[in-house]
Coordinates of C-alpha atoms and ligand atoms in Angstrom, one line a residue:
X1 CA 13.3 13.9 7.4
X2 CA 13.1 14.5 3.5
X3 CA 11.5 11.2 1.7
X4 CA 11.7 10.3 -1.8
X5 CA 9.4 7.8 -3.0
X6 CA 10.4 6.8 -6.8
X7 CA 7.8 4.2 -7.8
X8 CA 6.3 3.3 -11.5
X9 CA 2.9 3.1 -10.1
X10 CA 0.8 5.6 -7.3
X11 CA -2.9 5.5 -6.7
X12 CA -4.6 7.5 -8.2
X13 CA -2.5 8.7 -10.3
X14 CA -1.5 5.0 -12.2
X15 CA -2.2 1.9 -11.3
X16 CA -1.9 -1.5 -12.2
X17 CA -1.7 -3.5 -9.2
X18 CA -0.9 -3.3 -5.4
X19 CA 2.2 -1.9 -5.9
X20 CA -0.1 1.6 -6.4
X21 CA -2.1 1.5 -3.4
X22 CA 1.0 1.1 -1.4
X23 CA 2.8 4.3 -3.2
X24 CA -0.1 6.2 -2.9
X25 CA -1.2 5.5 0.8
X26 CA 2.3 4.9 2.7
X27 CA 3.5 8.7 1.9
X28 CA 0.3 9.8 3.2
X29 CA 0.8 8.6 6.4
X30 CA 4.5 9.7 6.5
X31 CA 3.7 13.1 6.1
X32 CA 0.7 12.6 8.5
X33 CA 4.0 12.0 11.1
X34 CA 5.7 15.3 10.0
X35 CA 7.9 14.1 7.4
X36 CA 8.5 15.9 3.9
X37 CA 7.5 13.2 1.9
X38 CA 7.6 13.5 -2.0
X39 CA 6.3 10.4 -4.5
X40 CA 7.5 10.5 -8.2
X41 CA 6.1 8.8 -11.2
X42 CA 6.1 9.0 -14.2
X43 CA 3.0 11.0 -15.8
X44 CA 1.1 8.7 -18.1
X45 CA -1.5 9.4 -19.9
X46 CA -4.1 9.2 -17.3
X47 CA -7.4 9.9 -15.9
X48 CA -6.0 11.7 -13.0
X49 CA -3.5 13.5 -15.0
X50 CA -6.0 15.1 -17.3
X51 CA -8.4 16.2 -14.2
X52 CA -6.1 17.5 -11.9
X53 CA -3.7 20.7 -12.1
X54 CA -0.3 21.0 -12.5
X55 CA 2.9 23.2 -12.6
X56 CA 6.6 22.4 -13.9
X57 CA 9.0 23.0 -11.2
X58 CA 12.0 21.5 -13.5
X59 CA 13.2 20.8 -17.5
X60 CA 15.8 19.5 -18.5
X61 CA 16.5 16.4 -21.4
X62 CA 17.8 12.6 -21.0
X63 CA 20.4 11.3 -22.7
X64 CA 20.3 7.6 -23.9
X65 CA 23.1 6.8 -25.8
X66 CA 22.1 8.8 -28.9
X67 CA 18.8 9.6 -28.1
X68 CA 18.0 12.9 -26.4
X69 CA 14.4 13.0 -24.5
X70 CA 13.2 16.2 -23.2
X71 CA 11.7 16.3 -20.0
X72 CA 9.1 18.2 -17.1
X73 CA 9.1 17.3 -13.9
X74 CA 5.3 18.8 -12.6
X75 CA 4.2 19.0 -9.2
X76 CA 0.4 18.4 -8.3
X77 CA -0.4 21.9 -7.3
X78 CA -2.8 21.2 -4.8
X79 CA -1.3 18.4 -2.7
X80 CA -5.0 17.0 -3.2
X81 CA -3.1 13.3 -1.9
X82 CA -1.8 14.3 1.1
X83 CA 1.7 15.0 -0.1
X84 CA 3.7 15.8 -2.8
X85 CA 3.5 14.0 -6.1
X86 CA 5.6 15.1 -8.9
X87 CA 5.2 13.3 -12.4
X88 CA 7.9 13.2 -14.7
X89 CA 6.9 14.2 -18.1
X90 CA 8.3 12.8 -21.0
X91 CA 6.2 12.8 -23.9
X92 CA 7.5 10.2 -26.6
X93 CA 8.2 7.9 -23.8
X94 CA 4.9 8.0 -21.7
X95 CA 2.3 9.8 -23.4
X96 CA 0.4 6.6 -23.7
X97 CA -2.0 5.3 -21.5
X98 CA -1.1 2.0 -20.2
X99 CA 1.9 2.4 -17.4
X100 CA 3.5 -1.6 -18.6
X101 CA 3.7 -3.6 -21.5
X102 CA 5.2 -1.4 -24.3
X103 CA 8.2 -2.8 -26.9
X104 CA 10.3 -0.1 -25.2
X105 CA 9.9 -0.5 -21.3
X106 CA 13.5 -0.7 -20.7
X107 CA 13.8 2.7 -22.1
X108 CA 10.8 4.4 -20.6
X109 CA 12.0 2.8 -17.1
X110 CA 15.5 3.9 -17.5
X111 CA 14.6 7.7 -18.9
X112 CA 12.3 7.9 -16.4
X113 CA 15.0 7.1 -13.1
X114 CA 17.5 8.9 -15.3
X115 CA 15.2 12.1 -15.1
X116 CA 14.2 11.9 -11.4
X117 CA 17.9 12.0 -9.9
X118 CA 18.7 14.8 -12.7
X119 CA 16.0 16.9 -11.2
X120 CA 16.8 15.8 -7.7
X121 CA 20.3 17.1 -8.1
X122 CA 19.5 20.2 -9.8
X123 CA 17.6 20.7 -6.2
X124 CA 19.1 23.0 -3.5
X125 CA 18.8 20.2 -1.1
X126 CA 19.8 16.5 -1.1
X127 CA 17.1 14.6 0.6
X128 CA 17.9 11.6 3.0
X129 CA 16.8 9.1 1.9
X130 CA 14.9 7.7 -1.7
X131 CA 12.8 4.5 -1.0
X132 CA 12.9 2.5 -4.5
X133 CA 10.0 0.2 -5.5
X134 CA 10.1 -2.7 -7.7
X135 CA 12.5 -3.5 -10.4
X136 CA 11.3 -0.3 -12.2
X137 CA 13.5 2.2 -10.0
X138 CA 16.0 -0.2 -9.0
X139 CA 19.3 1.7 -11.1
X140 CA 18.9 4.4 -8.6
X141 CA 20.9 2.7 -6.1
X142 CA 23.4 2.1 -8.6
X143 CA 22.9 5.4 -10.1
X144 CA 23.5 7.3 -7.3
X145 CA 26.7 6.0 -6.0
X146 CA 28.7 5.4 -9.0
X147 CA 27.6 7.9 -12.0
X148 CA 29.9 10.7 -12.3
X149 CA 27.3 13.0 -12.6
X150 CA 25.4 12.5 -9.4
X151 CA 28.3 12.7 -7.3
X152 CA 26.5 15.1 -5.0
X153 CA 24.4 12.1 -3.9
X154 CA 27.0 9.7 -2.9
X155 CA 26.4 9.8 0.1
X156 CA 22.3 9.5 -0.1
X157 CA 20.8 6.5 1.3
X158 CA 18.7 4.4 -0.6
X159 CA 16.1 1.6 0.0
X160 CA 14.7 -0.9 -2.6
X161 CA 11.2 -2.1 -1.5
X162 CA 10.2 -5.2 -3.2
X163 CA 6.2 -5.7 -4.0
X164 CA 7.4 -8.4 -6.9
X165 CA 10.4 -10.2 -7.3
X166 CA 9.4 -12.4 -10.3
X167 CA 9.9 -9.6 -12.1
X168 CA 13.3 -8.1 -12.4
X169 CA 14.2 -5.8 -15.6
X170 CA 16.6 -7.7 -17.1
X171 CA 18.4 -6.0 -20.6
X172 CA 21.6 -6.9 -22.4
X173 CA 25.1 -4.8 -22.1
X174 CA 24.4 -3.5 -25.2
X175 CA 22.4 -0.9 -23.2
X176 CA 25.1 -0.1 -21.1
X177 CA 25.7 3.1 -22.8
X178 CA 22.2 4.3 -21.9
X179 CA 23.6 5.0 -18.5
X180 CA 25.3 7.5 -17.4
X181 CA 29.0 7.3 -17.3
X182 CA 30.6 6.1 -14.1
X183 CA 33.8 4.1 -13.7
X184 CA 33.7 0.8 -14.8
X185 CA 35.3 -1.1 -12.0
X186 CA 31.8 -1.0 -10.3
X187 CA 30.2 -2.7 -13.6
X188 CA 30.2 -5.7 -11.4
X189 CA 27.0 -4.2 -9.5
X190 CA 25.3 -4.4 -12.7
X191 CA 25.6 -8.1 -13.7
X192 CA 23.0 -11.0 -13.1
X193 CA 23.5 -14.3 -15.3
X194 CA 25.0 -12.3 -18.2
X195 CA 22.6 -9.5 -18.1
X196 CA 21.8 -6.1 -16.3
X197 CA 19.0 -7.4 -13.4
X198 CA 17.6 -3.9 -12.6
X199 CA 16.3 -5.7 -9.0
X200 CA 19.9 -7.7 -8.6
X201 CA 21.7 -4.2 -8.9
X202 CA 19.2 -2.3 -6.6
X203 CA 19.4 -5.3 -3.8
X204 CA 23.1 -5.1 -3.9
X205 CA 23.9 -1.5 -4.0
X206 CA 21.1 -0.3 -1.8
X207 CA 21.6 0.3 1.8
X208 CA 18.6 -1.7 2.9
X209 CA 16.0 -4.2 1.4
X210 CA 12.5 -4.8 2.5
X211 CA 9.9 -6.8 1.5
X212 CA 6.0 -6.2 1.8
X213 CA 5.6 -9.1 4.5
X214 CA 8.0 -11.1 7.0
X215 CA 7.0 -14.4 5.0
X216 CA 7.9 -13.6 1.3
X217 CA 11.2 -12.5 2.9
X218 CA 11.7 -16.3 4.2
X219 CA 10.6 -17.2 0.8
X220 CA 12.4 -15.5 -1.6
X221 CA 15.3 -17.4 -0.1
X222 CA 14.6 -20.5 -2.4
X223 CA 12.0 -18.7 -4.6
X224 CA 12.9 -15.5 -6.5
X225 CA 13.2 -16.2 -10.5
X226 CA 17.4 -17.1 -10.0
X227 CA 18.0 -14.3 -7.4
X228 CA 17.5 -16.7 -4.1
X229 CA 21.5 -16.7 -3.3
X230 CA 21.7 -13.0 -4.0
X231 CA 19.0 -12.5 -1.4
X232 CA 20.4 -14.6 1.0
X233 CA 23.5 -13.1 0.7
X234 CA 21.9 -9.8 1.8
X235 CA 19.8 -11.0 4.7
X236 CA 21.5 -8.7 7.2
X237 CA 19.8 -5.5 5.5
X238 CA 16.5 -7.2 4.6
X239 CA 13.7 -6.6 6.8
X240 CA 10.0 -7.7 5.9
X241 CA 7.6 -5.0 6.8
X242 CA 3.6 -6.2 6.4
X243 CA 1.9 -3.7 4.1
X244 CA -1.6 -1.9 5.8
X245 CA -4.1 -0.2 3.8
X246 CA -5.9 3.0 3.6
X247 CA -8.3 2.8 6.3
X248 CA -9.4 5.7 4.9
X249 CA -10.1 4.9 1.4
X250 CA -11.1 1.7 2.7
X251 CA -13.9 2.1 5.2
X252 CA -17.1 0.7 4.6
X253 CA -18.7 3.1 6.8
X254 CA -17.8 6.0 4.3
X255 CA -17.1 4.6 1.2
X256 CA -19.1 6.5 -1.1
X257 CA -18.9 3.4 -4.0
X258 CA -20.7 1.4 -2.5
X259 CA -24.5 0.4 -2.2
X260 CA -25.0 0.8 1.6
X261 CA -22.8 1.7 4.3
X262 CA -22.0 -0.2 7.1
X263 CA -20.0 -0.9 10.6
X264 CA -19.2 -4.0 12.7
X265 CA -22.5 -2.4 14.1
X266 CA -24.5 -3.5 11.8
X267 CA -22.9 -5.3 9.4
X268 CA -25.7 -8.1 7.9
X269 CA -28.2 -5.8 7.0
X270 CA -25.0 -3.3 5.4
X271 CA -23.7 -6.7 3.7
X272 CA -27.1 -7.9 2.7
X273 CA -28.0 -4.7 0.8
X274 CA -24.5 -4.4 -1.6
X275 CA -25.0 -8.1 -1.9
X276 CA -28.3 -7.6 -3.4
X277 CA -27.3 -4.7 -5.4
X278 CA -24.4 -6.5 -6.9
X279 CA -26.6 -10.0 -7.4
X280 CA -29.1 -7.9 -9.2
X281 CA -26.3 -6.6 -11.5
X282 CA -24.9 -9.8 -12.0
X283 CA -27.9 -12.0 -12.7
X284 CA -27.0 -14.0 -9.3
X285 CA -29.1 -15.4 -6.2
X286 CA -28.3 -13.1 -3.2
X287 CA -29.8 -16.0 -0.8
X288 CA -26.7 -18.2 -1.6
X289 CA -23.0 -17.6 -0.3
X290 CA -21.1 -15.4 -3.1
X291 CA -17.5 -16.4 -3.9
X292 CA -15.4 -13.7 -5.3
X293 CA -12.3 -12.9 -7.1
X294 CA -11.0 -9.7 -7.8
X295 CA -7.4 -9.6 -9.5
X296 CA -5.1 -10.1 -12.0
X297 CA -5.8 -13.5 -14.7
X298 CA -2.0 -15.0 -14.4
X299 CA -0.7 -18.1 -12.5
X300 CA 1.4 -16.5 -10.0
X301 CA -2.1 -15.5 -8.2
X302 CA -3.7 -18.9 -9.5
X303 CA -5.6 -17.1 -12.4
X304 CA -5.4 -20.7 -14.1
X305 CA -6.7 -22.7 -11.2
X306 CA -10.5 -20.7 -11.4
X307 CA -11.8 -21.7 -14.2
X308 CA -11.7 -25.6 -13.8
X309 CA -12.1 -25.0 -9.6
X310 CA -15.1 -22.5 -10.5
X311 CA -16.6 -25.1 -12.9
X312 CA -16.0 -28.0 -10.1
X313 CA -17.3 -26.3 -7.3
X314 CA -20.2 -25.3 -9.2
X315 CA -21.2 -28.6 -10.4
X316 CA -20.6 -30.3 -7.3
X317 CA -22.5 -27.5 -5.1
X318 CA -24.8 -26.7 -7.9
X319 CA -27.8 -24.5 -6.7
X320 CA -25.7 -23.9 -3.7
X321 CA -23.2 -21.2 -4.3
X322 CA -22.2 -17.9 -6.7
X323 CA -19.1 -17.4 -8.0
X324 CA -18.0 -13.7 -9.1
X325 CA -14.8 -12.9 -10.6
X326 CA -13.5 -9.3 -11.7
X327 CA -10.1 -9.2 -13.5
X328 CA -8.0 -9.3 -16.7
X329 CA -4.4 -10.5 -17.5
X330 CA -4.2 -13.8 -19.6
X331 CA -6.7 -14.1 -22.9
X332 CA -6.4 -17.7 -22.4
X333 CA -7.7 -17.8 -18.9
X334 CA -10.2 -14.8 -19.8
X335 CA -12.1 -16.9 -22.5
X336 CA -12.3 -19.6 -20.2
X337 CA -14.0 -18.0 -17.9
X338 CA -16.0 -15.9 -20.0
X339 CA -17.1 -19.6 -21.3
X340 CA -18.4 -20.8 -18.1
X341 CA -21.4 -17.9 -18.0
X342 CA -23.4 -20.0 -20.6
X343 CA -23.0 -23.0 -18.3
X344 CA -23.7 -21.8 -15.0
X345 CA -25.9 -18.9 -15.5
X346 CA -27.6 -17.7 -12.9
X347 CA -25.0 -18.7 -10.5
X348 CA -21.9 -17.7 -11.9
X349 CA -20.8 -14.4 -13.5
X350 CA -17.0 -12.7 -14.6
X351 CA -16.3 -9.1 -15.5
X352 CA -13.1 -9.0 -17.5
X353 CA -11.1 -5.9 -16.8
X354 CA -10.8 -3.5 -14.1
X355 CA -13.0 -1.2 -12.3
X356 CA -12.4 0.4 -8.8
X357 CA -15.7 1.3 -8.2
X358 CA -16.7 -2.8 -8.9
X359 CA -14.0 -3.8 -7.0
X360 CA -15.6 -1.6 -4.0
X361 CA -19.1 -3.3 -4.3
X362 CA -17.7 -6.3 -4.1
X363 CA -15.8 -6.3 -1.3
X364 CA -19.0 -5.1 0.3
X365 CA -21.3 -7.9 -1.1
X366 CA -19.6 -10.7 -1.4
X367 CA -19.2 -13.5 1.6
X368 CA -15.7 -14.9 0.6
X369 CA -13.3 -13.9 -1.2
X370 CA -11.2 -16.5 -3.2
X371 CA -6.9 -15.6 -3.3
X372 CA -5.6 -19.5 -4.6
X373 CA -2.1 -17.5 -5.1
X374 CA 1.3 -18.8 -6.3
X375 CA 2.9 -16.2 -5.1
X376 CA 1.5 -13.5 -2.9
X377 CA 4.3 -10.8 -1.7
X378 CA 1.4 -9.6 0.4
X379 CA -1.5 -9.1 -1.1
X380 CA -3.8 -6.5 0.2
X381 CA -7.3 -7.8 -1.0
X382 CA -7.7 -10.2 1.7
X383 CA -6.9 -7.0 4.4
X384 CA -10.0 -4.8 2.1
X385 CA -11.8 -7.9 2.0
X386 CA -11.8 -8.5 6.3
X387 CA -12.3 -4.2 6.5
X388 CA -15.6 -5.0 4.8
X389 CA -16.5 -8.7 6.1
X390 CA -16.0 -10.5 3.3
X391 CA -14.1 -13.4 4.5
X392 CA -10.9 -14.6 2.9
X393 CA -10.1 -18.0 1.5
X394 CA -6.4 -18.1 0.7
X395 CA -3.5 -20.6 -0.3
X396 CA -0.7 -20.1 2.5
X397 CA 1.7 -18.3 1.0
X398 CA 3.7 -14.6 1.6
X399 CA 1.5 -12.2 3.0
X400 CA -1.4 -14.4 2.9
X401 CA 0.1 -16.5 5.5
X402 CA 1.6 -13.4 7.6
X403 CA -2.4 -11.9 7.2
X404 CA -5.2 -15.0 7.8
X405 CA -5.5 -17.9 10.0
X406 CA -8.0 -20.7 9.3
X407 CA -10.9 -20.7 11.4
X408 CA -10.1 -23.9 12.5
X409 CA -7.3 -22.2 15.0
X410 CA -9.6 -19.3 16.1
X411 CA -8.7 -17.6 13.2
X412 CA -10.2 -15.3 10.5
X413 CA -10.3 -17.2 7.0
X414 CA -9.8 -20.5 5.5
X415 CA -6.8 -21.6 4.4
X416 CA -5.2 -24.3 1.7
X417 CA -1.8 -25.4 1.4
X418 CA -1.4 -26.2 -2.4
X419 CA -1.9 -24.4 -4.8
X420 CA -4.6 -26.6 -6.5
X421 CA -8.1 -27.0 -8.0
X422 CA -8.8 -29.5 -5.5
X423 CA -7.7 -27.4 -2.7
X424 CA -9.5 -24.5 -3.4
X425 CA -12.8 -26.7 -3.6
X426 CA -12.3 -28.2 -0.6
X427 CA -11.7 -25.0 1.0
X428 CA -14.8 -24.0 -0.4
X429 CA -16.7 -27.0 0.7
X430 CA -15.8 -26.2 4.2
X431 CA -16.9 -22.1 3.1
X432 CA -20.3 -23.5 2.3
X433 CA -20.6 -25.4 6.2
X434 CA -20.0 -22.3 7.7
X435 CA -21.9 -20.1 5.9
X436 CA -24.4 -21.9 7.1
X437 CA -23.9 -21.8 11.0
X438 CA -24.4 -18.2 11.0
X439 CA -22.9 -18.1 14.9
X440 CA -19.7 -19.5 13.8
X441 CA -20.0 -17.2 10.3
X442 CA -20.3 -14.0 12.1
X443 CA -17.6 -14.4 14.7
X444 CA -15.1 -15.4 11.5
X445 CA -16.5 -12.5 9.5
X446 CA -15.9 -9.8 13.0
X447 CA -12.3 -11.4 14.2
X448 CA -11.1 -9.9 10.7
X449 CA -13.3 -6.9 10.3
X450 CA -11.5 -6.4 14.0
X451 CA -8.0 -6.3 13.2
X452 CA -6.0 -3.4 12.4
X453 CA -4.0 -3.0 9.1
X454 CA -3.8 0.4 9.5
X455 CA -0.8 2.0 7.7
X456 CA -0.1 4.3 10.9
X457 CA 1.4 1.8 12.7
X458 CA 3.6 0.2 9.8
X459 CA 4.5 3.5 8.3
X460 CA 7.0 3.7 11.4
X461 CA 8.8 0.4 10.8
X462 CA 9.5 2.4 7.6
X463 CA 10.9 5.5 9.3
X464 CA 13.4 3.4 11.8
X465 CA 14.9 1.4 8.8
X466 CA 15.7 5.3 7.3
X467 CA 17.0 6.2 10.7
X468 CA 19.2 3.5 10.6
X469 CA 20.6 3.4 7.6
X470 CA 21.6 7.5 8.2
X471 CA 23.0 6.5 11.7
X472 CA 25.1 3.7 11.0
X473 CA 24.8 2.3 7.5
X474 CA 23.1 -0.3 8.2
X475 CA 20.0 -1.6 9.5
Ligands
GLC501 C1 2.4 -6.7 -5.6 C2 2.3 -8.0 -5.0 C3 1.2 -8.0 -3.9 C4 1.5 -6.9 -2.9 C5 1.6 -5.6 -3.7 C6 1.8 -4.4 -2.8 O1 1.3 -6.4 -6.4 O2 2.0 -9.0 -5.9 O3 1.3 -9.2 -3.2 O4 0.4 -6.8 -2.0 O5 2.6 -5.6 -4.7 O6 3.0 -4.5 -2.1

């Protein structure tokens, strides 16, 4: 079967969140199962676009409105991924380093989908199917059906996966013209609350809809930024499929950023060694149970709640505990934690910004790892975090609650129900208890470094919706 993946973000070509691990590990294991399996982004200004080599298999030029943007389309020449990434080039748009958060998005985002089905159609072939991610590629269902021009791929079949639907790409009617003609009876597709809704449009027109676990599809039912009727409305093509990670990238017996490796084996003295290593970077005690964070500073993953629950369950357990937390997002919440080194040095230490490499380490070192989320589609830290036997303490939500069961049930984690300052200290209370009965520590810390969230045996879930959706239609 010929796959398209059409995503804004692909490790390690661009990324920004989970959203890229997924893109750049799912296809992997796709073509792994004997698929033709081809991921398109667009090609940012980027580390991995300046060190790796590539060739132009297409040109051509968008039209937006009035504006005319050439474009490349350049295909990785080595297939050093594991399959075939093509990055659409288009210089004015996203020759810039950062992939989000430019004046201009709309345009970059729409070019950018605009672009891939131009190339797609200027293909011999017509592939059978293009999985969508995110708001960012969510026209294409649209775009494929009802614009003159891609009549050829009427008949394609299209799936939307959503990682995020907070975020949904709204932008006025006074864009409509950016789009490619196509008769305006179907405008209706378009329309959310008086606006284009890039997600709306690709959950309505796309043959299926999945989500990145079985719980956020329960609760983006009563929870999705305005479109909870919408999805209910399309339950009978939604399917939630629970995310795995790259056991390859991912594997603490090979991971070459980190300090020492380890297996279930052997795990303390593994542990013990990248804890010291990362204590001794961090000005922390490596005898005490370390508490991290790695992530993005906003509230839907309770970026707000650390800096007062940090400063709590310091004071209260003070002496007792390290807290480490790597991440950027909100200044606010970013000086506020940056704050709390000069009160708890010694015990305490932040690193604002991102840095795989870090985030390896401290998977490896750390004991627990904190996720108070709002909202947590899935959430793949807690699944790294159990691969290297770091032990997660989450707030039920989403994938969260699909992934980790408290200990108290037998499980592997501790788990809160609200999101709060005082939950998340109590939870860390009970962290510091079992931290120190090792017996009950170690079989916590093995149930998850156990379990299997291997992509091989999601990435099939993946293929039946496609057969489906071929077959009949409908999934
Ligand atoms: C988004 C979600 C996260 C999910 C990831 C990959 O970043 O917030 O929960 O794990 O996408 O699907």
């Amino acid at each position: 079967m010929e796959i398209f993946h059409i995503s804004a973000e692909c490790y390690p070509m661009a990324k920004v969140g989970g959203l890229a691990d997924v893109v750049g590990a799912l296809p992997k294991y796709q073509t792994n199962a004997g698929h033709n399996v081809r991921v398109v982004v667009p090609a940012y200004d980027t580390k991995f676009k300046k060190e790796n080599q590539f060739e132009c298999v297409h040109w051509g030029s968008v039209k937006l409105g009035s504006f005319n943007f050439p474009f490349s389309v350049l295909k990785e020449s080595t297939d050093v991924l594991g399959y075939e990434l093509y990055l659409i080039e288009i210089n004015e748009l996203f020759d810039r380093p950062n992939v989000y958060g430019y004046e201009d998005d709309i345009e970059r985002f729409l070019s950018f989908q605009i672009a891939a089905l131009d190339w797609i159609i200027a293909r011999n072939e017509v592939p059978d199917v293009i999985n969508c991610h995110d708001h960012h590629t969510g026209l294409i269902p649209f775009l494929t059906q009802f614009a003159y021009k891609y009549e050829k791929l009427k008949d394609l079949k299209t799936v939307i996966t959503i990682h995020n639907g907070l975020y949904q790409g709204w932008f006025g009617f006074d864009k409509l013209h950016y789009l490619p003609e196509f008769d305006l009876k179907h405008v209706g597709f378009l329309e959310w609350n008086n606006s284009i809704n890039s997600l709306a449009v690709a959950v309505k027109c796309a043959q299926a809809v999945t989500t990145v676990s079985p719980s956020y599809l329960n609760e983006i039912n009563y929870a999705a930024n305005g479109l909870e009727n919408l999805f209910n409305s399309v339950r009978n093509k939604s399917k939630g499929i629970l995310n795995g990670i790259d056991i390859e990238v991912w594997n603490p017996l090979k991971d070459k950023m980190i300090a020492e490796n380890y297996s279930i084996e052997n795990f303390e003295i593994g542990k013990q060694k990248n804890k010291e290593k990362l204590c001794e970077q961090f000005e922390l005690d490596p005898s005490k149970p370390l508490f991290s964070f790695i992530g993005r500073l906003f509230e839907e993953k309770g970026g707000d709640l650390l800096p007062q629950a940090s400063a709590l369950a310091l004071s209260e357990n003070f002496e007792n505990i390290n807290i480490l937390i790597l991440g950027s997002g909100n200044s606010e919440i970013e000086s506020q934690l940056t704050q709390l080194r000069n009160d708890y040095k010694g015990n305490y230490n932040v690193f604002i910004g991102y840095n795989e490499e870090l985030a390896h380490l401290i998977y490896a070192g750390s004991d627990y790892i904190l996720m108070p989320s709002r909202v947590e589609p899935c959430g793949l830290n807690q699944m790294y975090a159990m691969r290297y036997g770091t032990i997660p303490i989450v707030r039920r939500t989403g994938g969260l609650r699909d992934t980790v069961i408290d200990f108290g049930d037998e499980g592997n984690g501790i788990c809160h129900d609200q999101a709060s300052v005082g939950d998340i200290c109590y939870s860390i209370n009970r962290a510091v208890k079992l931290y120190d009965d090792k017996i009950s520590f170690n079989k916590v810390l093995k149930r998850g470094m156990e379990a299997d969230h291997s992509w091989e045996s999601v990435c099939q879930d993946y293929i039946e919706i496609y057969n489906l959706i071929i077959e009949k239609n409908e999934i």
